[in-house]
Amino acid sequence: MANYIISLGNRVYVEQMKFSGLQRRAKNTKKNEKGKFKRKKRFGKSLANKAPSMLLSIIDRKLKYFGEELIEINIFEAKASQFNHFDRTYTKKSLSQRWNDFNGRKVQRDMYSAFLIMNISNDLKSFDMNKCNERFDNFYKLHNKEIKRLKGNKNLSSIGI
């Protein structure tokens, strides 16, 4: 996977993320009739199976062979999952809200976040509006093509497809 990602280009942008926060196996929810907390499973096992932190380490190590390194986006400033480049506003969304609606154009939230990160400004805190506007129509065409392809995969409910 790392080799494939680097084959696409040697400038790899990622959001800063603390994976350890996702590793907590259980979380106390509400009390049951006996006064004990019910435990709700979280991402621990699936996170270990996918190992995103290790993938990023491998990519970073391989990029260093080319004199490059991972470029981390400032998530507190950029907020890709909340930003709308059409009206330049930020709207907080729940994790269950998987789609954005831009005047009838439905766009999967994670794919749109990746599109925004692709168009990050040099300051790594804001988005280049000119690039966003120039590239959106092509992104949307490719987005729809990919959504159509993914609809055949029944294991993608986590991204709302």
Short mmCIF file of N, CA, C and O in Angstrom, two decimals, residues 26-158:
data_model
loop_
_atom_site.label_atom_id
_atom_site.label_comp_id
_atom_site.label_asym_id
_atom_site.label_seq_id
_atom_site.Cartn_x
_atom_site.Cartn_y
_atom_site.Cartn_z
N ALA A 26 -13.07 -0.18 24.91
CA ALA A 26 -14.45 -0.07 25.37
C ALA A 26 -14.67 1.29 26.01
O ALA A 26 -13.75 1.96 26.44
N LYS A 27 -15.91 1.64 26.06
CA LYS A 27 -16.28 2.93 26.61
C LYS A 27 -17.52 2.70 27.46
O LYS A 27 -18.43 1.98 27.07
N ASN A 28 -17.52 3.30 28.65
CA ASN A 28 -18.72 3.20 29.47
C ASN A 28 -19.84 4.00 28.83
O ASN A 28 -19.64 5.12 28.40
N THR A 29 -21.00 3.39 28.76
CA THR A 29 -22.14 4.11 28.21
C THR A 29 -23.11 4.37 29.35
O THR A 29 -22.73 4.97 30.34
N LYS A 30 -24.31 3.88 29.28
CA LYS A 30 -25.26 4.15 30.35
C LYS A 30 -25.36 2.97 31.31
O LYS A 30 -25.02 1.84 30.98
N LYS A 31 -25.88 3.24 32.50
CA LYS A 31 -26.02 2.20 33.51
C LYS A 31 -27.18 1.28 33.17
O LYS A 31 -28.21 1.72 32.67
N ASN A 32 -26.98 -0.01 33.46
CA ASN A 32 -28.07 -0.97 33.28
C ASN A 32 -28.91 -1.02 34.55
O ASN A 32 -28.70 -0.24 35.49
N GLU A 33 -29.86 -1.97 34.59
CA GLU A 33 -30.78 -2.04 35.74
C GLU A 33 -30.07 -2.38 37.05
O GLU A 33 -30.57 -2.08 38.13
N LYS A 34 -28.89 -2.97 37.00
CA LYS A 34 -28.13 -3.32 38.22
C LYS A 34 -27.20 -2.19 38.65
O LYS A 34 -26.45 -2.33 39.59
N GLY A 35 -27.23 -1.09 37.94
CA GLY A 35 -26.40 0.06 38.30
C GLY A 35 -24.99 -0.01 37.74
O GLY A 35 -24.15 0.81 38.07
N LYS A 36 -24.73 -1.00 36.89
CA LYS A 36 -23.40 -1.11 36.29
C LYS A 36 -23.43 -0.52 34.90
O LYS A 36 -24.44 -0.55 34.22
N PHE A 37 -22.27 0.01 34.50
CA PHE A 37 -22.16 0.58 33.15
C PHE A 37 -22.09 -0.53 32.11
O PHE A 37 -21.42 -1.53 32.30
N LYS A 38 -22.82 -0.35 31.01
CA LYS A 38 -22.67 -1.22 29.86
C LYS A 38 -21.41 -0.79 29.13
O LYS A 38 -21.07 0.38 29.11
N ARG A 39 -20.72 -1.73 28.55
CA ARG A 39 -19.51 -1.42 27.80
C ARG A 39 -19.82 -1.45 26.32
O ARG A 39 -20.50 -2.34 25.84
N LYS A 40 -19.35 -0.47 25.61
CA LYS A 40 -19.56 -0.40 24.16
C LYS A 40 -18.21 -0.56 23.48
O LYS A 40 -17.28 0.18 23.77
N LYS A 41 -18.11 -1.54 22.57
CA LYS A 41 -16.85 -1.76 21.87
C LYS A 41 -16.55 -0.60 20.95
O LYS A 41 -17.44 0.02 20.39
N ARG A 42 -15.24 -0.36 20.81
CA ARG A 42 -14.82 0.71 19.91
C ARG A 42 -13.90 0.16 18.85
O ARG A 42 -14.06 -0.96 18.41
N PHE A 43 -12.88 0.89 18.44
CA PHE A 43 -12.11 0.58 17.25
C PHE A 43 -10.86 -0.26 17.46
O PHE A 43 -10.13 -0.49 16.53
N GLY A 44 -10.58 -0.71 18.67
CA GLY A 44 -9.30 -1.33 18.98
C GLY A 44 -8.85 -2.42 18.04
O GLY A 44 -7.78 -2.36 17.46
N LYS A 45 -9.64 -3.47 17.88
CA LYS A 45 -9.22 -4.61 17.05
C LYS A 45 -9.11 -4.24 15.57
O LYS A 45 -8.14 -4.58 14.91
N SER A 46 -10.11 -3.55 15.05
CA SER A 46 -10.05 -3.19 13.64
C SER A 46 -8.91 -2.22 13.37
O SER A 46 -8.28 -2.26 12.32
N LEU A 47 -8.60 -1.36 14.35
CA LEU A 47 -7.48 -0.43 14.19
C LEU A 47 -6.17 -1.20 14.15
O LEU A 47 -5.30 -0.90 13.32
N ALA A 48 -6.03 -2.20 15.02
CA ALA A 48 -4.81 -3.01 15.01
C ALA A 48 -4.67 -3.76 13.69
O ALA A 48 -3.57 -3.89 13.16
N ASN A 49 -5.77 -4.26 13.16
CA ASN A 49 -5.72 -5.00 11.89
C ASN A 49 -5.32 -4.10 10.73
O ASN A 49 -4.67 -4.54 9.79
N LYS A 50 -5.74 -2.86 10.75
CA LYS A 50 -5.46 -1.95 9.64
C LYS A 50 -4.13 -1.20 9.82
O LYS A 50 -3.51 -0.81 8.86
N ALA A 51 -3.72 -0.95 11.06
CA ALA A 51 -2.44 -0.32 11.42
C ALA A 51 -2.15 0.96 10.65
O ALA A 51 -1.13 1.06 9.97
N PRO A 52 -3.02 1.99 10.72
CA PRO A 52 -2.77 3.22 9.97
C PRO A 52 -1.50 3.94 10.41
O PRO A 52 -0.80 4.51 9.58
N SER A 53 -1.19 3.89 11.68
CA SER A 53 0.02 4.56 12.16
C SER A 53 1.27 3.92 11.55
O SER A 53 2.20 4.61 11.15
N MET A 54 1.27 2.60 11.46
CA MET A 54 2.41 1.90 10.85
C MET A 54 2.51 2.25 9.37
O MET A 54 3.62 2.46 8.85
N LEU A 55 1.39 2.31 8.68
CA LEU A 55 1.40 2.66 7.26
C LEU A 55 2.02 4.04 7.07
O LEU A 55 2.87 4.24 6.20
N LEU A 56 1.63 5.00 7.90
CA LEU A 56 2.19 6.35 7.78
C LEU A 56 3.68 6.36 8.08
O LEU A 56 4.44 7.08 7.42
N SER A 57 4.11 5.56 9.04
CA SER A 57 5.56 5.46 9.34
C SER A 57 6.34 4.90 8.15
O SER A 57 7.41 5.39 7.82
N ILE A 58 5.77 3.88 7.52
CA ILE A 58 6.42 3.28 6.36
C ILE A 58 6.49 4.28 5.21
O ILE A 58 7.54 4.44 4.56
N ILE A 59 5.39 4.97 4.96
CA ILE A 59 5.37 5.98 3.88
C ILE A 59 6.40 7.06 4.17
O ILE A 59 7.16 7.45 3.28
N ASP A 60 6.45 7.54 5.40
CA ASP A 60 7.40 8.60 5.75
C ASP A 60 8.83 8.12 5.55
O ASP A 60 9.67 8.84 5.00
N ARG A 61 9.13 6.90 5.98
CA ARG A 61 10.49 6.35 5.81
C ARG A 61 10.85 6.27 4.32
O ARG A 61 11.94 6.65 3.91
N LYS A 62 9.92 5.80 3.51
CA LYS A 62 10.19 5.66 2.07
C LYS A 62 10.32 7.03 1.40
O LYS A 62 11.13 7.21 0.49
N LEU A 63 9.53 8.00 1.85
CA LEU A 63 9.64 9.34 1.28
C LEU A 63 11.00 9.96 1.56
O LEU A 63 11.53 10.72 0.74
N LYS A 64 11.57 9.63 2.70
CA LYS A 64 12.89 10.18 3.06
C LYS A 64 13.97 9.75 2.08
O LYS A 64 14.96 10.45 1.91
N TYR A 65 13.78 8.61 1.41
CA TYR A 65 14.72 8.19 0.37
C TYR A 65 14.77 9.21 -0.76
O TYR A 65 15.76 9.34 -1.46
N PHE A 66 13.66 9.93 -0.97
CA PHE A 66 13.56 10.94 -2.02
C PHE A 66 13.77 12.35 -1.49
O PHE A 66 13.54 13.32 -2.20
N GLY A 67 14.18 12.46 -0.22
CA GLY A 67 14.37 13.78 0.39
C GLY A 67 13.06 14.47 0.75
O GLY A 67 13.02 15.68 0.89
N GLU A 68 11.99 13.71 0.87
CA GLU A 68 10.67 14.25 1.22
C GLU A 68 10.24 13.67 2.55
O GLU A 68 10.90 12.80 3.11
N GLU A 69 9.11 14.14 3.05
CA GLU A 69 8.51 13.56 4.25
C GLU A 69 7.01 13.81 4.22
O GLU A 69 6.52 14.61 3.42
N LEU A 70 6.29 13.10 5.09
CA LEU A 70 4.85 13.32 5.18
C LEU A 70 4.59 14.78 5.54
O LEU A 70 5.31 15.36 6.35
N ILE A 71 3.57 15.34 4.95
CA ILE A 71 3.20 16.72 5.25
C ILE A 71 1.92 16.68 6.07
O ILE A 71 0.88 16.21 5.59
N GLU A 72 2.00 17.13 7.31
CA GLU A 72 0.85 17.07 8.21
C GLU A 72 0.05 18.36 8.15
O GLU A 72 0.58 19.45 8.35
N ILE A 73 -1.25 18.19 7.92
CA ILE A 73 -2.19 19.32 7.88
C ILE A 73 -2.57 19.69 9.31
O ILE A 73 -2.81 18.81 10.13
N ASN A 74 -2.68 20.96 9.57
CA ASN A 74 -3.13 21.42 10.89
C ASN A 74 -4.65 21.26 10.97
O ASN A 74 -5.40 22.06 10.43
N ILE A 75 -5.12 20.20 11.65
CA ILE A 75 -6.55 19.90 11.68
C ILE A 75 -7.36 20.89 12.51
O ILE A 75 -8.56 21.02 12.32
N PHE A 76 -6.70 21.61 13.40
CA PHE A 76 -7.43 22.59 14.21
C PHE A 76 -7.72 23.86 13.42
O PHE A 76 -8.64 24.60 13.72
N GLU A 77 -6.94 24.10 12.39
CA GLU A 77 -7.14 25.27 11.53
C GLU A 77 -7.92 24.91 10.27
O GLU A 77 -8.86 25.58 9.89
N ALA A 78 -7.52 23.83 9.60
CA ALA A 78 -8.11 23.50 8.30
C ALA A 78 -9.50 22.86 8.43
O ALA A 78 -10.40 23.21 7.69
N LYS A 79 -9.70 21.91 9.30
CA LYS A 79 -11.01 21.27 9.52
C LYS A 79 -11.66 20.83 8.22
O LYS A 79 -12.77 21.25 7.88
N ALA A 80 -11.00 19.94 7.50
CA ALA A 80 -11.49 19.52 6.19
C ALA A 80 -12.88 18.88 6.24
O ALA A 80 -13.67 19.07 5.33
N SER A 81 -13.19 18.15 7.30
CA SER A 81 -14.50 17.48 7.34
C SER A 81 -15.64 18.46 7.61
O SER A 81 -16.81 18.10 7.45
N GLN A 82 -15.33 19.70 7.99
CA GLN A 82 -16.37 20.69 8.30
C GLN A 82 -16.49 21.80 7.25
O GLN A 82 -17.46 22.53 7.23
N PHE A 83 -15.51 21.91 6.37
CA PHE A 83 -15.43 23.07 5.48
C PHE A 83 -16.26 22.88 4.21
O PHE A 83 -16.36 21.78 3.67
N ASN A 84 -16.84 23.98 3.75
CA ASN A 84 -17.57 24.03 2.48
C ASN A 84 -16.89 25.10 1.64
O ASN A 84 -16.97 26.29 1.97
N HIS A 85 -16.20 24.69 0.58
CA HIS A 85 -15.44 25.67 -0.21
C HIS A 85 -16.34 26.57 -1.06
O HIS A 85 -15.91 27.62 -1.51
N PHE A 86 -17.60 26.17 -1.27
CA PHE A 86 -18.50 26.99 -2.08
C PHE A 86 -18.87 28.29 -1.37
O PHE A 86 -18.87 29.35 -1.96
N ASP A 87 -19.19 28.18 -0.07
CA ASP A 87 -19.56 29.40 0.66
C ASP A 87 -18.55 29.76 1.75
O ASP A 87 -18.77 30.68 2.53
N ARG A 88 -17.45 28.99 1.80
CA ARG A 88 -16.33 29.25 2.73
C ARG A 88 -16.77 29.24 4.19
O ARG A 88 -16.29 30.02 5.00
N THR A 89 -17.66 28.33 4.53
CA THR A 89 -18.13 28.22 5.91
C THR A 89 -17.71 26.87 6.50
O THR A 89 -17.42 25.92 5.77
N TYR A 90 -17.70 26.83 7.83
CA TYR A 90 -17.43 25.61 8.57
C TYR A 90 -18.72 25.19 9.27
O TYR A 90 -19.36 26.01 9.93
N THR A 91 -19.10 23.93 9.10
CA THR A 91 -20.29 23.40 9.77
C THR A 91 -19.91 22.09 10.43
O THR A 91 -19.50 21.14 9.75
N LYS A 92 -20.03 22.04 11.75
CA LYS A 92 -19.72 20.81 12.48
C LYS A 92 -20.77 19.76 12.14
O LYS A 92 -21.95 20.04 12.11
N LYS A 93 -20.29 18.54 11.86
CA LYS A 93 -21.18 17.44 11.49
C LYS A 93 -20.97 16.28 12.44
O LYS A 93 -19.87 16.07 12.93
N SER A 94 -22.01 15.50 12.66
CA SER A 94 -21.87 14.30 13.48
C SER A 94 -21.15 13.23 12.65
O SER A 94 -21.14 13.28 11.42
N LEU A 95 -20.57 12.25 13.33
CA LEU A 95 -19.87 11.18 12.63
C LEU A 95 -20.81 10.37 11.74
O LEU A 95 -20.40 9.79 10.75
N SER A 96 -22.09 10.35 12.11
CA SER A 96 -23.05 9.57 11.31
C SER A 96 -23.44 10.29 10.01
O SER A 96 -23.98 9.67 9.10
N GLN A 97 -23.15 11.57 9.92
CA GLN A 97 -23.47 12.32 8.69
C GLN A 97 -22.36 12.09 7.68
O GLN A 97 -21.32 12.72 7.73
N ARG A 98 -22.58 11.19 6.74
CA ARG A 98 -21.54 10.74 5.82
C ARG A 98 -21.52 11.47 4.49
O ARG A 98 -20.60 11.30 3.70
N TRP A 99 -22.55 12.28 4.21
CA TRP A 99 -22.65 12.94 2.92
C TRP A 99 -22.84 14.44 3.08
O TRP A 99 -23.49 14.90 4.02
N ASN A 100 -22.25 15.20 2.15
CA ASN A 100 -22.48 16.64 2.04
C ASN A 100 -23.42 16.86 0.86
O ASN A 100 -23.37 16.11 -0.12
N ASP A 101 -24.24 17.88 0.97
CA ASP A 101 -25.13 18.23 -0.14
C ASP A 101 -24.83 19.67 -0.53
O ASP A 101 -25.06 20.60 0.23
N PHE A 102 -24.27 19.83 -1.73
CA PHE A 102 -23.93 21.15 -2.25
C PHE A 102 -24.89 21.48 -3.39
O PHE A 102 -24.63 21.16 -4.54
N ASN A 103 -26.01 22.09 -3.04
CA ASN A 103 -27.03 22.46 -4.03
C ASN A 103 -27.40 21.29 -4.94
O ASN A 103 -27.37 21.40 -6.16
N GLY A 104 -27.73 20.16 -4.32
CA GLY A 104 -28.15 18.99 -5.09
C GLY A 104 -27.03 18.06 -5.49
O GLY A 104 -27.28 16.96 -5.97
N ARG A 105 -25.80 18.47 -5.31
CA ARG A 105 -24.66 17.59 -5.61
C ARG A 105 -24.28 16.89 -4.31
O ARG A 105 -23.75 17.52 -3.40
N LYS A 106 -24.53 15.60 -4.24
CA LYS A 106 -24.20 14.84 -3.03
C LYS A 106 -22.77 14.31 -3.15
O LYS A 106 -22.41 13.71 -4.15
N VAL A 107 -21.99 14.58 -2.09
CA VAL A 107 -20.57 14.21 -2.08
C VAL A 107 -20.27 13.50 -0.76
O VAL A 107 -20.62 13.98 0.31
N GLN A 108 -19.61 12.33 -0.86
CA GLN A 108 -19.25 11.57 0.33
C GLN A 108 -18.26 12.39 1.15
O GLN A 108 -17.29 12.95 0.62
N ARG A 109 -18.49 12.50 2.46
CA ARG A 109 -17.73 13.40 3.33
C ARG A 109 -16.23 13.13 3.33
O ARG A 109 -15.43 14.07 3.22
N ASP A 110 -15.81 11.87 3.42
CA ASP A 110 -14.37 11.57 3.49
C ASP A 110 -13.68 11.86 2.16
O ASP A 110 -12.54 12.33 2.14
N MET A 111 -14.36 11.59 1.07
CA MET A 111 -13.77 11.89 -0.24
C MET A 111 -13.65 13.40 -0.43
O MET A 111 -12.65 13.88 -0.97
N TYR A 112 -14.64 14.14 0.04
CA TYR A 112 -14.57 15.60 -0.07
C TYR A 112 -13.45 16.15 0.82
O TYR A 112 -12.72 17.06 0.41
N SER A 113 -13.27 15.57 2.00
CA SER A 113 -12.16 15.99 2.86
C SER A 113 -10.82 15.77 2.17
O SER A 113 -9.92 16.62 2.22
N ALA A 114 -10.68 14.62 1.50
CA ALA A 114 -9.44 14.33 0.76
C ALA A 114 -9.24 15.34 -0.37
O ALA A 114 -8.13 15.81 -0.61
N PHE A 115 -10.34 15.70 -1.04
CA PHE A 115 -10.27 16.72 -2.10
C PHE A 115 -9.78 18.05 -1.52
O PHE A 115 -8.91 18.70 -2.10
N LEU A 116 -10.32 18.44 -0.38
CA LEU A 116 -9.90 19.70 0.23
C LEU A 116 -8.43 19.65 0.63
O LEU A 116 -7.69 20.61 0.40
N ILE A 117 -8.01 18.54 1.22
CA ILE A 117 -6.61 18.41 1.63
C ILE A 117 -5.69 18.47 0.42
O ILE A 117 -4.61 19.04 0.47
N MET A 118 -6.13 17.91 -0.71
CA MET A 118 -5.36 17.98 -1.94
C MET A 118 -5.15 19.45 -2.35
O MET A 118 -4.16 19.78 -3.00
N ASN A 119 -6.07 20.31 -1.94
CA ASN A 119 -6.02 21.72 -2.31
C ASN A 119 -5.67 22.62 -1.13
O ASN A 119 -6.10 23.77 -1.07
N ILE A 120 -4.86 22.11 -0.23
CA ILE A 120 -4.45 22.88 0.94
C ILE A 120 -3.48 23.99 0.51
O ILE A 120 -2.71 23.83 -0.44
N SER A 121 -3.55 25.10 1.19
CA SER A 121 -2.61 26.21 0.93
C SER A 121 -1.24 25.85 1.50
O SER A 121 -1.11 24.94 2.31
N ASN A 122 -0.25 26.61 1.11
CA ASN A 122 1.12 26.36 1.59
C ASN A 122 1.25 26.49 3.10
O ASN A 122 2.15 25.91 3.69
N ASP A 123 0.34 27.25 3.74
CA ASP A 123 0.42 27.41 5.19
C ASP A 123 -0.08 26.19 5.95
O ASP A 123 0.05 26.10 7.16
N LEU A 124 -0.67 25.21 5.24
CA LEU A 124 -1.20 23.97 5.80
C LEU A 124 -2.33 24.21 6.81
O LEU A 124 -2.66 23.34 7.60
N LYS A 125 -2.92 25.41 6.78
CA LYS A 125 -3.99 25.77 7.71
C LYS A 125 -5.28 26.16 7.00
O LYS A 125 -6.32 26.25 7.62
N SER A 126 -5.20 26.44 5.72
CA SER A 126 -6.38 26.91 4.97
C SER A 126 -6.36 26.26 3.59
O SER A 126 -5.39 25.62 3.21
N PHE A 127 -7.44 26.44 2.86
CA PHE A 127 -7.57 25.82 1.55
C PHE A 127 -7.43 26.87 0.45
O PHE A 127 -7.87 28.00 0.60
N ASP A 128 -6.81 26.47 -0.64
CA ASP A 128 -6.62 27.35 -1.79
C ASP A 128 -7.92 27.35 -2.59
O ASP A 128 -8.24 26.39 -3.30
N MET A 129 -8.69 28.42 -2.46
CA MET A 129 -10.01 28.50 -3.08
C MET A 129 -9.94 28.43 -4.61
O MET A 129 -10.81 27.83 -5.23
N ASN A 130 -8.90 29.01 -5.19
CA ASN A 130 -8.76 28.95 -6.65
C ASN A 130 -8.61 27.50 -7.12
O ASN A 130 -9.27 27.07 -8.06
N LYS A 131 -7.74 26.74 -6.44
CA LYS A 131 -7.56 25.33 -6.80
C LYS A 131 -8.86 24.55 -6.57
O LYS A 131 -9.23 23.73 -7.41
N CYS A 132 -9.52 24.79 -5.46
CA CYS A 132 -10.78 24.08 -5.18
C CYS A 132 -11.80 24.32 -6.28
O CYS A 132 -12.43 23.38 -6.79
N ASN A 133 -11.95 25.58 -6.67
CA ASN A 133 -12.94 25.91 -7.70
C ASN A 133 -12.56 25.35 -9.07
O ASN A 133 -13.42 24.86 -9.80
N GLU A 134 -11.27 25.40 -9.41
CA GLU A 134 -10.81 24.89 -10.70
C GLU A 134 -10.94 23.37 -10.80
O GLU A 134 -11.24 22.84 -11.87
N ARG A 135 -10.73 22.67 -9.70
CA ARG A 135 -10.64 21.22 -9.73
C ARG A 135 -11.93 20.50 -9.32
O ARG A 135 -12.02 19.28 -9.47
N PHE A 136 -12.92 21.22 -8.80
CA PHE A 136 -14.09 20.53 -8.25
C PHE A 136 -14.86 19.73 -9.29
O PHE A 136 -15.28 18.60 -9.02
N ASP A 137 -15.10 20.27 -10.46
CA ASP A 137 -15.91 19.56 -11.46
C ASP A 137 -15.27 18.22 -11.83
O ASP A 137 -15.97 17.20 -11.94
N ASN A 138 -13.96 18.20 -12.00
CA ASN A 138 -13.28 16.94 -12.31
C ASN A 138 -13.35 15.99 -11.11
O ASN A 138 -13.60 14.79 -11.29
N PHE A 139 -13.13 16.53 -9.92
CA PHE A 139 -13.25 15.71 -8.71
C PHE A 139 -14.64 15.08 -8.63
O PHE A 139 -14.79 13.89 -8.36
N TYR A 140 -15.67 15.87 -8.87
CA TYR A 140 -17.05 15.39 -8.74
C TYR A 140 -17.34 14.28 -9.75
O TYR A 140 -17.99 13.29 -9.43
N LYS A 141 -16.82 14.42 -10.96
CA LYS A 141 -16.99 13.39 -11.98
C LYS A 141 -16.32 12.09 -11.53
O LYS A 141 -16.91 11.01 -11.59
N LEU A 142 -15.07 12.19 -11.04
CA LEU A 142 -14.35 11.01 -10.56
C LEU A 142 -15.00 10.43 -9.30
O LEU A 142 -15.04 9.21 -9.11
N HIS A 143 -15.49 11.31 -8.42
CA HIS A 143 -16.19 10.90 -7.20
C HIS A 143 -17.38 10.01 -7.56
O HIS A 143 -17.56 8.92 -7.01
N ASN A 144 -18.20 10.46 -8.49
CA ASN A 144 -19.39 9.70 -8.86
C ASN A 144 -19.03 8.36 -9.49
O ASN A 144 -19.69 7.35 -9.24
N LYS A 145 -17.97 8.35 -10.27
CA LYS A 145 -17.49 7.10 -10.87
C LYS A 145 -17.04 6.13 -9.78
O LYS A 145 -17.36 4.94 -9.84
N GLU A 146 -16.33 6.63 -8.78
CA GLU A 146 -15.84 5.78 -7.69
C GLU A 146 -16.99 5.30 -6.81
O GLU A 146 -17.01 4.14 -6.39
N ILE A 147 -17.95 6.15 -6.53
CA ILE A 147 -19.12 5.74 -5.73
C ILE A 147 -19.86 4.61 -6.44
O ILE A 147 -20.25 3.62 -5.82
N LYS A 148 -20.01 4.73 -7.73
CA LYS A 148 -20.69 3.69 -8.51
C LYS A 148 -19.92 2.38 -8.40
O LYS A 148 -20.51 1.31 -8.22
N ARG A 149 -18.59 2.45 -8.48
CA ARG A 149 -17.76 1.25 -8.35
C ARG A 149 -17.88 0.64 -6.96
O ARG A 149 -18.02 -0.57 -6.79
N LEU A 150 -17.86 1.49 -5.93
CA LEU A 150 -17.88 1.01 -4.55
C LEU A 150 -19.23 0.43 -4.13
O LEU A 150 -19.29 -0.38 -3.21
N LYS A 151 -20.29 0.84 -4.78
CA LYS A 151 -21.62 0.34 -4.39
C LYS A 151 -21.73 -1.17 -4.53
O LYS A 151 -22.57 -1.79 -3.88
N GLY A 152 -20.88 -1.78 -5.31
CA GLY A 152 -20.87 -3.23 -5.43
C GLY A 152 -20.23 -3.93 -4.26
O GLY A 152 -20.37 -5.13 -4.07
N ASN A 153 -19.51 -3.20 -3.40
CA ASN A 153 -18.83 -3.77 -2.25
C ASN A 153 -19.71 -3.63 -1.02
O ASN A 153 -19.99 -2.52 -0.58
N LYS A 154 -20.13 -4.73 -0.43
CA LYS A 154 -21.06 -4.71 0.71
C LYS A 154 -20.38 -4.41 2.04
O LYS A 154 -21.04 -4.32 3.06
N ASN A 155 -19.06 -4.25 2.07
CA ASN A 155 -18.33 -4.05 3.33
C ASN A 155 -17.99 -2.59 3.60
O ASN A 155 -17.09 -2.29 4.35
N LEU A 156 -18.71 -1.67 2.98
CA LEU A 156 -18.34 -0.26 3.10
C LEU A 156 -19.41 0.57 3.80
O LEU A 156 -19.50 1.77 3.58
N SER A 157 -20.18 -0.01 4.67
CA SER A 157 -21.23 0.75 5.35
C SER A 157 -20.65 1.87 6.22
O SER A 157 -21.30 2.87 6.47
N SER A 158 -19.39 1.73 6.66
CA SER A 158 -18.80 2.73 7.53
C SER A 158 -18.60 4.07 6.84
O SER A 158 -18.49 5.09 7.51
#
